CSV table of C-alpha atoms in Angstrom, one decimal:
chain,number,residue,atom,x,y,z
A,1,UNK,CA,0.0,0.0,0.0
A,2,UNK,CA,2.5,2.2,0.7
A,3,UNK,CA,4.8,1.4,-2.3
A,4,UNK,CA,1.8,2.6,-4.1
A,5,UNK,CA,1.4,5.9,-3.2
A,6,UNK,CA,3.3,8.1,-5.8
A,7,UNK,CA,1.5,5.7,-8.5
A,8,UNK,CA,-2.1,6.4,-6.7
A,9,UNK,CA,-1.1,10.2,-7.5
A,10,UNK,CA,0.3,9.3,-11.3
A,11,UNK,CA,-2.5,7.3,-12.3
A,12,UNK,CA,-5.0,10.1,-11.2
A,13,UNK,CA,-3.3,12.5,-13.2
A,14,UNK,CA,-3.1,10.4,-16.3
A,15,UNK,CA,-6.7,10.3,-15.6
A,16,UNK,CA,-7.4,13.7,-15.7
A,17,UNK,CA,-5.4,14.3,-18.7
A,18,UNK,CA,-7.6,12.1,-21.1
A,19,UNK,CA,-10.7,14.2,-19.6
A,20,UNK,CA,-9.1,17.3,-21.0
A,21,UNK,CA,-8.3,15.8,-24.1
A,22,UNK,CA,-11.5,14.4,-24.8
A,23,UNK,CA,-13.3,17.5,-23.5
A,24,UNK,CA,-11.5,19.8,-25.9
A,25,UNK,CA,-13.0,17.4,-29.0
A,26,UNK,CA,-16.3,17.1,-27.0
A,27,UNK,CA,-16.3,13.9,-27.2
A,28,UNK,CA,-16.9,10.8,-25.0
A,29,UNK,CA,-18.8,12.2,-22.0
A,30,UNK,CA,-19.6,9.3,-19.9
A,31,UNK,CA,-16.1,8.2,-20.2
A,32,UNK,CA,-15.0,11.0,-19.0
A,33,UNK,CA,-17.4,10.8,-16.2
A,34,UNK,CA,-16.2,7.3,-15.5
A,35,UNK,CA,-12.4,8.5,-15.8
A,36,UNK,CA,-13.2,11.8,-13.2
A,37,UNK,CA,-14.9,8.9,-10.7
A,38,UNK,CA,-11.4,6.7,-11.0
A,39,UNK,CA,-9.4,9.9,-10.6
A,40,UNK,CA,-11.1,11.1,-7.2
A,41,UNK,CA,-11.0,7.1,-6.2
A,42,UNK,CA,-7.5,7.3,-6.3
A,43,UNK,CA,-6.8,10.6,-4.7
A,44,UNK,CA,-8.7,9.6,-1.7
A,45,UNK,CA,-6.8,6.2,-1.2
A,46,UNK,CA,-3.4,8.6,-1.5
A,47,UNK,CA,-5.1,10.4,1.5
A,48,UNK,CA,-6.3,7.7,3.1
A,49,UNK,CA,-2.6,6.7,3.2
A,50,UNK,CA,-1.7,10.5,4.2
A,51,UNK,CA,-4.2,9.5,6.8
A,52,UNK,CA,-2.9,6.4,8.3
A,53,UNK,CA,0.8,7.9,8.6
A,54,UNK,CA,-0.3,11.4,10.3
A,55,UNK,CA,-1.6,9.0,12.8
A,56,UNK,CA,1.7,7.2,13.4
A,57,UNK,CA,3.8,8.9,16.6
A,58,UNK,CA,7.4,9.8,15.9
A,59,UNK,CA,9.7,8.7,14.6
A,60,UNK,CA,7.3,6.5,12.3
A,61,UNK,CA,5.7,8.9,11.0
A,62,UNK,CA,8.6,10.4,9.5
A,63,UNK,CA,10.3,7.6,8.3
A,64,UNK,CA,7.2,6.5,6.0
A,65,UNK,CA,7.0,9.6,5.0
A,66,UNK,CA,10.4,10.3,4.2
A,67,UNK,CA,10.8,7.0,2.8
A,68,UNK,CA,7.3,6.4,0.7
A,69,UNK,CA,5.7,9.5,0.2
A,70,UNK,CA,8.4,11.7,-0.8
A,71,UNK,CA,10.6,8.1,-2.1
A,72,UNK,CA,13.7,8.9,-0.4
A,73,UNK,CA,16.1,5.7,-0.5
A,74,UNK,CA,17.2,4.3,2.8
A,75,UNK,CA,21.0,6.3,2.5
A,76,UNK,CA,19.5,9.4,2.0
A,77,UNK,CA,16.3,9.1,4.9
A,78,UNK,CA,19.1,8.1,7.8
A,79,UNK,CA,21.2,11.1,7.0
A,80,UNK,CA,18.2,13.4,7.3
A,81,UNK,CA,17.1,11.6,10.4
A,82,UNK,CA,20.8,11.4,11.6
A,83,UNK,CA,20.5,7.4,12.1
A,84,UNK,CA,23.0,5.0,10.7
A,85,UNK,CA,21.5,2.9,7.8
A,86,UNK,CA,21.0,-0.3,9.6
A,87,UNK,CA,19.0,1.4,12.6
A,88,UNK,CA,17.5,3.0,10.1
A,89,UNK,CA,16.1,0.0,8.5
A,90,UNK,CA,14.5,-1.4,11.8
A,91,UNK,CA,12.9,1.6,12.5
A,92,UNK,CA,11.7,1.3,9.0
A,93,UNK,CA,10.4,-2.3,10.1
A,94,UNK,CA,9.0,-1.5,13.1
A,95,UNK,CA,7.2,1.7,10.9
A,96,UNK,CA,5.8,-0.9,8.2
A,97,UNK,CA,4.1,-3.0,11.1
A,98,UNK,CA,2.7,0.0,12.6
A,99,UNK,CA,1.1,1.1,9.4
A,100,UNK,CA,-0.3,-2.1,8.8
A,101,UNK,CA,-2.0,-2.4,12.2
A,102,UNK,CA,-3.0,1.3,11.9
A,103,UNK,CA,-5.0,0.3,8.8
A,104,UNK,CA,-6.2,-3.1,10.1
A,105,UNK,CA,-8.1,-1.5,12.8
């Protein structure tokens, strides 16, 4: 799920760019419906995944967010966090399992 999120925000986009094209040849309207209906389903499980991390205390919260959301690599989120690379990737770990009983609930 949280691998997902920068495609969540891609795919809605790509969405939205077919309505404009077809709008501009007025043509295809209830496909452009369905498209604007897939579009604002994927937006809201991107914030449904916001969501579920703002709920997360610290440090969790910034790891997934550093790490998924804005797709940092592990090198690069344990020199912003000041951590070494292997605590890094437990805390990472111990994140991932707190996501997934945050969303389970």
């Amino acid at each position: 799920m949280l691998n997902s999120y920068k495609l969540l925000s891609l795919r809605a986009d790509l969405r939205y760019e077919k309505i404009s094209f077809y709008k501009k040849y007025n043509a295809a309207g209830e496909y452009c419906e369905v498209l604007a209906r897939q579009a604002k389903e994927l937006l809201a499980a991107r914030d449904n995944i916001n969501a579920v991390v703002d709920s997360l205390a610290e440090p969790y919260r910034t790891v997934l967010y550093l790490r998924f959301i804005e797709g940092h690599t592990v090198e690069k989120t344990a020199e912003i966090m000041f951590y070494s690379y292997r605590w890094l990737m437990r805390l990472q770990a111990t994140a991932i399992q707190e996501f997934r009983k945050a969303v389970n609930k």
